[in-house]
Amino acid sequence: MNTIQQSAAKRAILASLVGAGLAMVGASLQAVTRNPLADPHLLGISAGGAFGAILALLHTGLFIGLLTVPLLAFLGATLIVLAVAQLAAATSADRLVLAGVAVSFIAMSAANVPIFLGVPRATHTVVFWMLGGLGLAQWDQLIYPAVVLLGCGAYLWLKSGYLNAMTVGDETATTFGIPVARFRLTVFVVGALITGVMVAFSGIIGFVGLMVPHIVRLVVGGDYRRLLPVTALCGAVFLVWADIIARTIMAPEDMPIGIVTGLIGGIFFVWLLRRRFG
């Protein structure tokens, strides 16, 4: 396998992992918030992960090696989750969504501070990374998002029954013996772990967690036992194709993949709003 083929293979594997992870997180958040517009990007989890990763890239250095960036990204995402839960008292699904959007703006503003204070040459690289990109994929780093996706994805799938109940309402879920507030917070933390690690290796890629679950529901229905694995598969395929488009549309320049997903996702978001409220 030549260098070009190896680079394409690495990018495809990373795109598959990131797409699957973000799609599963989006589907899970939509269940526990009962909001079809919920996804890790809109709720600020991606922004928190970006803040932690930027600190590692520009200021703290890799003090524990390759694990530094995903670790700080996870901590940043978790900080956002805890802030949102505290702000919304983790009891109201609607308040969680509103709090997530508000905290997202704060997190992105905080993420811009280390960029402003950083070395100009390094910040240029980080700004490109914030737009989303898979060009830095390395064989020895793919194990981290793979392990996180398998572990957290398995947990979410095993809790499919809980997620099904949460889509009906907190009262119904409570009658089934589900600790609603604790489970919702757990899903947020698991989502923060997946999102933080994916953001650490791919940058901010928005709208995957919003679009894919809705499209999959049209095909397989709302049962999370089927929805989650199919969503993961479709998220992986979608992001692989988005990366192919990003690499070819302005060849030989490598367009950030976040531009492609943002354009497609923005159009889908408008369609979803019109379908839901129009």
mmCIF file of C-alpha atoms in Angstrom, residues 9-262:
data_model
loop_
_atom_site.group_PDB
_atom_site.id
_atom_site.type_symbol
_atom_site.label_atom_id
_atom_site.label_comp_id
_atom_site.label_asym_id
_atom_site.label_seq_id
_atom_site.Cartn_x
_atom_site.Cartn_y
_atom_site.Cartn_z
ATOM 1 C CA ALA A 9 -7.285 4.568 4.602
ATOM 2 C CA LYS A 10 -6.417 6.426 7.808
ATOM 3 C CA ARG A 11 -8.797 9.245 6.966
ATOM 4 C CA ALA A 12 -11.592 6.829 6.098
ATOM 5 C CA ILE A 13 -11.226 4.927 9.378
ATOM 6 C CA LEU A 14 -11.128 8.120 11.441
ATOM 7 C CA ALA A 15 -14.118 9.504 9.518
ATOM 8 C CA SER A 16 -16.034 6.297 10.229
ATOM 9 C CA LEU A 17 -15.271 6.449 13.949
ATOM 10 C CA VAL A 18 -16.102 10.136 14.273
ATOM 11 C CA GLY A 19 -19.270 9.890 12.180
ATOM 12 C CA ALA A 20 -20.533 6.868 14.098
ATOM 13 C CA GLY A 21 -19.744 8.438 17.474
ATOM 14 C CA LEU A 22 -21.345 11.818 16.799
ATOM 15 C CA ALA A 23 -24.435 10.198 15.286
ATOM 16 C CA MET A 24 -24.936 7.931 18.311
ATOM 17 C CA VAL A 25 -24.495 10.856 20.703
ATOM 18 C CA GLY A 26 -27.023 12.919 18.768
ATOM 19 C CA ALA A 27 -29.598 10.122 18.810
ATOM 20 C CA SER A 28 -29.126 9.590 22.549
ATOM 21 C CA LEU A 29 -29.370 13.285 23.385
ATOM 22 C CA GLN A 30 -32.554 13.577 21.359
ATOM 23 C CA ALA A 31 -34.054 10.821 23.522
ATOM 24 C CA VAL A 32 -33.119 12.159 26.953
ATOM 25 C CA THR A 33 -34.000 15.760 26.069
ATOM 26 C CA ARG A 34 -37.042 14.821 23.977
ATOM 27 C CA ASN A 35 -35.939 17.483 21.533
ATOM 28 C CA PRO A 36 -35.399 16.595 17.856
ATOM 29 C CA LEU A 37 -32.960 19.494 17.467
ATOM 30 C CA ALA A 38 -30.533 18.248 20.121
ATOM 31 C CA ASP A 39 -27.026 17.235 19.099
ATOM 32 C CA PRO A 40 -23.532 17.584 20.636
ATOM 33 C CA HIS A 41 -22.778 20.638 18.495
ATOM 34 C CA LEU A 42 -25.906 22.602 19.382
ATOM 35 C CA LEU A 43 -25.738 21.716 23.091
ATOM 36 C CA GLY A 44 -22.192 23.005 23.490
ATOM 37 C CA ILE A 45 -20.483 19.663 24.132
ATOM 38 C CA SER A 46 -18.375 20.036 20.981
ATOM 39 C CA ALA A 47 -17.430 23.574 22.016
ATOM 40 C CA GLY A 48 -16.306 22.361 25.435
ATOM 41 C CA GLY A 49 -14.219 19.641 23.839
ATOM 42 C CA ALA A 50 -12.675 22.179 21.486
ATOM 43 C CA PHE A 51 -11.764 24.440 24.393
ATOM 44 C CA GLY A 52 -9.900 21.653 26.164
ATOM 45 C CA ALA A 53 -8.139 20.514 22.998
ATOM 46 C CA ILE A 54 -7.062 24.062 22.137
ATOM 47 C CA LEU A 55 -5.549 24.501 25.587
ATOM 48 C CA ALA A 56 -3.521 21.340 25.052
ATOM 49 C CA LEU A 57 -2.404 22.274 21.545
ATOM 50 C CA LEU A 58 -1.417 25.866 22.279
ATOM 51 C CA HIS A 59 -0.555 26.184 25.964
ATOM 52 C CA THR A 60 -0.187 23.101 28.161
ATOM 53 C CA GLY A 61 1.776 20.928 25.760
ATOM 54 C CA LEU A 62 1.536 17.141 25.557
ATOM 55 C CA PHE A 63 2.404 16.564 29.209
ATOM 56 C CA ILE A 64 1.104 12.973 29.127
ATOM 57 C CA GLY A 65 1.873 12.260 25.511
ATOM 58 C CA LEU A 66 -0.786 11.530 22.904
ATOM 59 C CA LEU A 67 -3.474 11.228 25.571
ATOM 60 C CA THR A 68 -3.186 14.908 26.524
ATOM 61 C CA VAL A 69 -5.446 16.316 23.800
ATOM 62 C CA PRO A 70 -8.316 13.790 24.142
ATOM 63 C CA LEU A 71 -8.098 13.983 27.943
ATOM 64 C CA LEU A 72 -8.385 17.770 28.064
ATOM 65 C CA ALA A 73 -11.055 17.663 25.365
ATOM 66 C CA PHE A 74 -13.088 15.244 27.474
ATOM 67 C CA LEU A 75 -12.612 17.392 30.572
ATOM 68 C CA GLY A 76 -13.722 20.463 28.635
ATOM 69 C CA ALA A 77 -16.799 18.679 27.310
ATOM 70 C CA THR A 78 -17.612 17.314 30.767
ATOM 71 C CA LEU A 79 -17.287 20.790 32.256
ATOM 72 C CA ILE A 80 -19.914 21.987 29.791
ATOM 73 C CA VAL A 81 -22.180 19.065 30.694
ATOM 74 C CA LEU A 82 -21.921 19.807 34.405
ATOM 75 C CA ALA A 83 -22.506 23.514 33.817
ATOM 76 C CA VAL A 84 -25.598 22.781 31.732
ATOM 77 C CA ALA A 85 -26.915 20.286 34.287
ATOM 78 C CA GLN A 86 -26.358 22.735 37.135
ATOM 79 C CA LEU A 87 -27.956 25.593 35.224
ATOM 80 C CA ALA A 88 -30.990 23.495 34.307
ATOM 81 C CA ALA A 89 -31.075 21.529 37.582
ATOM 82 C CA ALA A 90 -30.885 18.396 35.353
ATOM 83 C CA THR A 91 -34.608 17.895 35.754
ATOM 84 C CA SER A 92 -36.189 19.598 32.771
ATOM 85 C CA ALA A 93 -35.476 18.414 29.237
ATOM 86 C CA ASP A 94 -36.472 21.777 27.757
ATOM 87 C CA ARG A 95 -34.267 23.701 30.180
ATOM 88 C CA LEU A 96 -31.332 21.411 29.386
ATOM 89 C CA VAL A 97 -31.554 22.305 25.707
ATOM 90 C CA LEU A 98 -31.850 26.042 26.357
ATOM 91 C CA ALA A 99 -29.006 25.948 28.869
ATOM 92 C CA GLY A 100 -26.869 23.956 26.448
ATOM 93 C CA VAL A 101 -27.281 26.528 23.700
ATOM 94 C CA ALA A 102 -26.435 29.377 26.083
ATOM 95 C CA VAL A 103 -23.363 27.636 27.496
ATOM 96 C CA SER A 104 -22.240 26.775 23.956
ATOM 97 C CA PHE A 105 -21.768 30.465 23.168
ATOM 98 C CA ILE A 106 -19.786 30.950 26.372
ATOM 99 C CA ALA A 107 -17.586 27.938 25.622
ATOM 100 C CA MET A 108 -16.786 29.101 22.100
ATOM 101 C CA SER A 109 -15.887 32.545 23.408
ATOM 102 C CA ALA A 110 -13.615 30.930 26.001
ATOM 103 C CA ALA A 111 -12.036 28.779 23.268
ATOM 104 C CA ASN A 112 -11.183 31.901 21.274
ATOM 105 C CA VAL A 113 -9.151 33.369 24.149
ATOM 106 C CA PRO A 114 -6.211 30.878 23.978
ATOM 107 C CA ILE A 115 -6.256 31.239 20.196
ATOM 108 C CA PHE A 116 -5.901 35.000 20.529
ATOM 109 C CA LEU A 117 -3.079 34.612 23.058
ATOM 110 C CA GLY A 118 -1.254 31.888 21.126
ATOM 111 C CA VAL A 119 1.615 32.086 18.641
ATOM 112 C CA PRO A 120 0.214 33.274 15.259
ATOM 113 C CA ARG A 121 1.670 30.363 13.280
ATOM 114 C CA ALA A 122 0.225 27.800 15.702
ATOM 115 C CA THR A 123 -3.137 29.524 15.895
ATOM 116 C CA HIS A 124 -3.496 29.314 12.111
ATOM 117 C CA THR A 125 -3.278 25.538 12.400
ATOM 118 C CA VAL A 126 -5.785 25.495 15.246
ATOM 119 C CA VAL A 127 -8.272 27.676 13.378
ATOM 120 C CA PHE A 128 -8.149 25.221 10.461
ATOM 121 C CA TRP A 129 -8.599 22.358 12.933
ATOM 122 C CA MET A 130 -11.639 24.066 14.482
ATOM 123 C CA LEU A 131 -13.333 23.943 11.096
ATOM 124 C CA GLY A 132 -13.015 20.163 11.166
ATOM 125 C CA GLY A 133 -10.478 18.038 9.339
ATOM 126 C CA LEU A 134 -9.193 14.485 9.146
ATOM 127 C CA GLY A 135 -5.819 15.161 7.539
ATOM 128 C CA LEU A 136 -3.880 14.552 10.774
ATOM 129 C CA ALA A 137 -5.114 10.965 11.175
ATOM 130 C CA GLN A 138 -2.340 8.613 12.367
ATOM 131 C CA TRP A 139 -2.411 4.827 12.706
ATOM 132 C CA ASP A 140 -1.123 4.865 16.290
ATOM 133 C CA GLN A 141 -3.827 7.314 17.387
ATOM 134 C CA LEU A 142 -6.888 5.587 15.929
ATOM 135 C CA ILE A 143 -7.033 3.208 18.891
ATOM 136 C CA TYR A 144 -8.262 5.968 21.226
ATOM 137 C CA PRO A 145 -11.474 6.948 19.392
ATOM 138 C CA ALA A 146 -12.064 3.270 18.533
ATOM 139 C CA VAL A 147 -11.946 2.122 22.169
ATOM 140 C CA VAL A 148 -14.122 5.008 23.377
ATOM 141 C CA LEU A 149 -16.684 4.400 20.638
ATOM 142 C CA LEU A 150 -16.897 0.671 21.333
ATOM 143 C CA GLY A 151 -17.171 1.074 25.108
ATOM 144 C CA CYS A 152 -19.583 4.006 25.226
ATOM 145 C CA GLY A 153 -21.537 2.822 22.198
ATOM 146 C CA ALA A 154 -22.079 -0.555 23.857
ATOM 147 C CA TYR A 155 -23.328 1.177 27.027
ATOM 148 C CA LEU A 156 -25.828 3.291 25.087
ATOM 149 C CA TRP A 157 -27.082 0.267 23.153
ATOM 150 C CA LEU A 158 -27.514 -1.754 26.351
ATOM 151 C CA LYS A 159 -29.612 1.126 27.692
ATOM 152 C CA SER A 160 -31.832 1.177 24.608
ATOM 153 C CA GLY A 161 -34.864 0.323 26.732
ATOM 154 C CA TYR A 162 -34.193 3.314 28.971
ATOM 155 C CA LEU A 163 -33.798 5.584 25.935
ATOM 156 C CA ASN A 164 -37.091 4.311 24.480
ATOM 157 C CA ALA A 165 -38.855 5.124 27.739
ATOM 158 C CA MET A 166 -37.266 8.570 27.952
ATOM 159 C CA THR A 167 -38.676 9.502 24.546
ATOM 160 C CA VAL A 168 -42.198 9.063 25.933
ATOM 161 C CA GLY A 169 -41.673 11.320 28.950
ATOM 162 C CA ASP A 170 -40.127 11.550 32.394
ATOM 163 C CA GLU A 171 -43.279 10.372 34.124
ATOM 164 C CA THR A 172 -43.507 7.229 32.006
ATOM 165 C CA ALA A 173 -39.816 6.511 32.449
ATOM 166 C CA THR A 174 -40.174 6.889 36.207
ATOM 167 C CA THR A 175 -42.966 4.327 36.297
ATOM 168 C CA PHE A 176 -40.533 1.826 34.771
ATOM 169 C CA GLY A 177 -38.145 2.438 37.659
ATOM 170 C CA ILE A 178 -35.708 4.587 35.675
ATOM 171 C CA PRO A 179 -33.848 7.225 37.736
ATOM 172 C CA VAL A 180 -34.622 9.912 35.177
ATOM 173 C CA ALA A 181 -32.390 12.787 36.304
ATOM 174 C CA ARG A 182 -29.391 10.526 36.996
ATOM 175 C CA PHE A 183 -29.741 8.620 33.720
ATOM 176 C CA ARG A 184 -30.073 11.850 31.731
ATOM 177 C CA LEU A 185 -26.894 13.191 33.320
ATOM 178 C CA THR A 186 -25.126 9.867 32.671
ATOM 179 C CA VAL A 187 -26.022 10.033 28.987
ATOM 180 C CA PHE A 188 -24.696 13.595 28.893
ATOM 181 C CA VAL A 189 -21.392 12.483 30.433
ATOM 182 C CA VAL A 190 -21.090 9.494 28.084
ATOM 183 C CA GLY A 191 -21.874 11.834 25.200
ATOM 184 C CA ALA A 192 -19.206 14.229 26.478
ATOM 185 C CA LEU A 193 -16.635 11.427 26.504
ATOM 186 C CA ILE A 194 -17.417 10.352 22.945
ATOM 187 C CA THR A 195 -17.638 13.905 21.639
ATOM 188 C CA GLY A 196 -14.536 15.129 23.461
ATOM 189 C CA VAL A 197 -12.366 12.336 22.093
ATOM 190 C CA MET A 198 -13.739 12.686 18.569
ATOM 191 C CA VAL A 199 -13.242 16.461 18.629
ATOM 192 C CA ALA A 200 -9.659 15.954 19.800
ATOM 193 C CA PHE A 201 -8.815 14.040 16.611
ATOM 194 C CA SER A 202 -11.096 15.648 14.046
ATOM 195 C CA GLY A 203 -11.897 19.158 15.212
ATOM 196 C CA ILE A 204 -15.441 20.491 15.385
ATOM 197 C CA ILE A 205 -17.742 18.738 12.925
ATOM 198 C CA GLY A 206 -21.299 19.888 13.339
ATOM 199 C CA PHE A 207 -24.747 18.583 12.463
ATOM 200 C CA VAL A 208 -23.846 14.891 12.025
ATOM 201 C CA GLY A 209 -25.615 14.082 15.292
ATOM 202 C CA LEU A 210 -28.625 16.117 14.190
ATOM 203 C CA MET A 211 -29.151 14.851 10.646
ATOM 204 C CA VAL A 212 -28.342 11.157 10.714
ATOM 205 C CA PRO A 213 -30.697 10.004 13.519
ATOM 206 C CA HIS A 214 -33.664 11.724 11.858
ATOM 207 C CA ILE A 215 -32.950 10.131 8.494
ATOM 208 C CA VAL A 216 -32.491 6.703 10.076
ATOM 209 C CA ARG A 217 -35.779 7.018 12.007
ATOM 210 C CA LEU A 218 -37.613 7.376 8.703
ATOM 211 C CA VAL A 219 -36.300 3.939 7.716
ATOM 212 C CA VAL A 220 -36.083 1.803 10.877
ATOM 213 C CA GLY A 221 -38.445 3.617 13.259
ATOM 214 C CA GLY A 222 -37.786 4.923 16.745
ATOM 215 C CA ASP A 223 -36.806 1.747 18.624
ATOM 216 C CA TYR A 224 -33.311 2.478 19.932
ATOM 217 C CA ARG A 225 -32.325 -1.196 19.790
ATOM 218 C CA ARG A 226 -32.327 -0.846 15.996
ATOM 219 C CA LEU A 227 -31.857 2.911 15.770
ATOM 220 C CA LEU A 228 -28.469 3.160 17.501
ATOM 221 C CA PRO A 229 -26.509 0.584 15.448
ATOM 222 C CA VAL A 230 -28.006 1.738 12.141
ATOM 223 C CA THR A 231 -27.368 5.360 13.115
ATOM 224 C CA ALA A 232 -23.723 4.539 13.845
ATOM 225 C CA LEU A 233 -23.346 2.842 10.461
ATOM 226 C CA CYS A 234 -25.014 5.663 8.542
ATOM 227 C CA GLY A 235 -23.040 8.298 10.452
ATOM 228 C CA ALA A 236 -19.813 6.549 9.485
ATOM 229 C CA VAL A 237 -20.807 6.323 5.809
ATOM 230 C CA PHE A 238 -21.982 9.941 5.736
ATOM 231 C CA LEU A 239 -18.758 11.351 7.133
ATOM 232 C CA VAL A 240 -16.589 9.233 4.831
ATOM 233 C CA TRP A 241 -18.433 10.662 1.837
ATOM 234 C CA ALA A 242 -18.311 14.179 3.294
ATOM 235 C CA ASP A 243 -14.537 13.819 3.595
ATOM 236 C CA ILE A 244 -14.290 12.625 -0.007
ATOM 237 C CA ILE A 245 -16.223 15.706 -1.116
ATOM 238 C CA ALA A 246 -14.042 17.976 1.031
ATOM 239 C CA ARG A 247 -10.856 16.522 -0.503
ATOM 240 C CA THR A 248 -12.003 16.678 -4.124
ATOM 241 C CA ILE A 249 -14.154 19.790 -4.452
ATOM 242 C CA MET A 250 -11.123 22.149 -4.247
ATOM 243 C CA ALA A 251 -8.314 19.716 -5.052
ATOM 244 C CA PRO A 252 -5.413 19.885 -4.465
ATOM 245 C CA GLU A 253 -6.482 22.055 -1.498
ATOM 246 C CA ASP A 254 -7.934 20.170 1.475
ATOM 247 C CA MET A 255 -11.194 21.879 2.403
ATOM 248 C CA PRO A 256 -12.134 21.528 6.105
ATOM 249 C CA ILE A 257 -14.810 18.872 6.382
ATOM 250 C CA GLY A 258 -16.743 21.050 8.815
ATOM 251 C CA ILE A 259 -17.605 23.362 5.916
ATOM 252 C CA VAL A 260 -19.239 20.505 4.031
ATOM 253 C CA THR A 261 -21.173 19.136 7.012
ATOM 254 C CA GLY A 262 -22.124 22.664 8.084
#
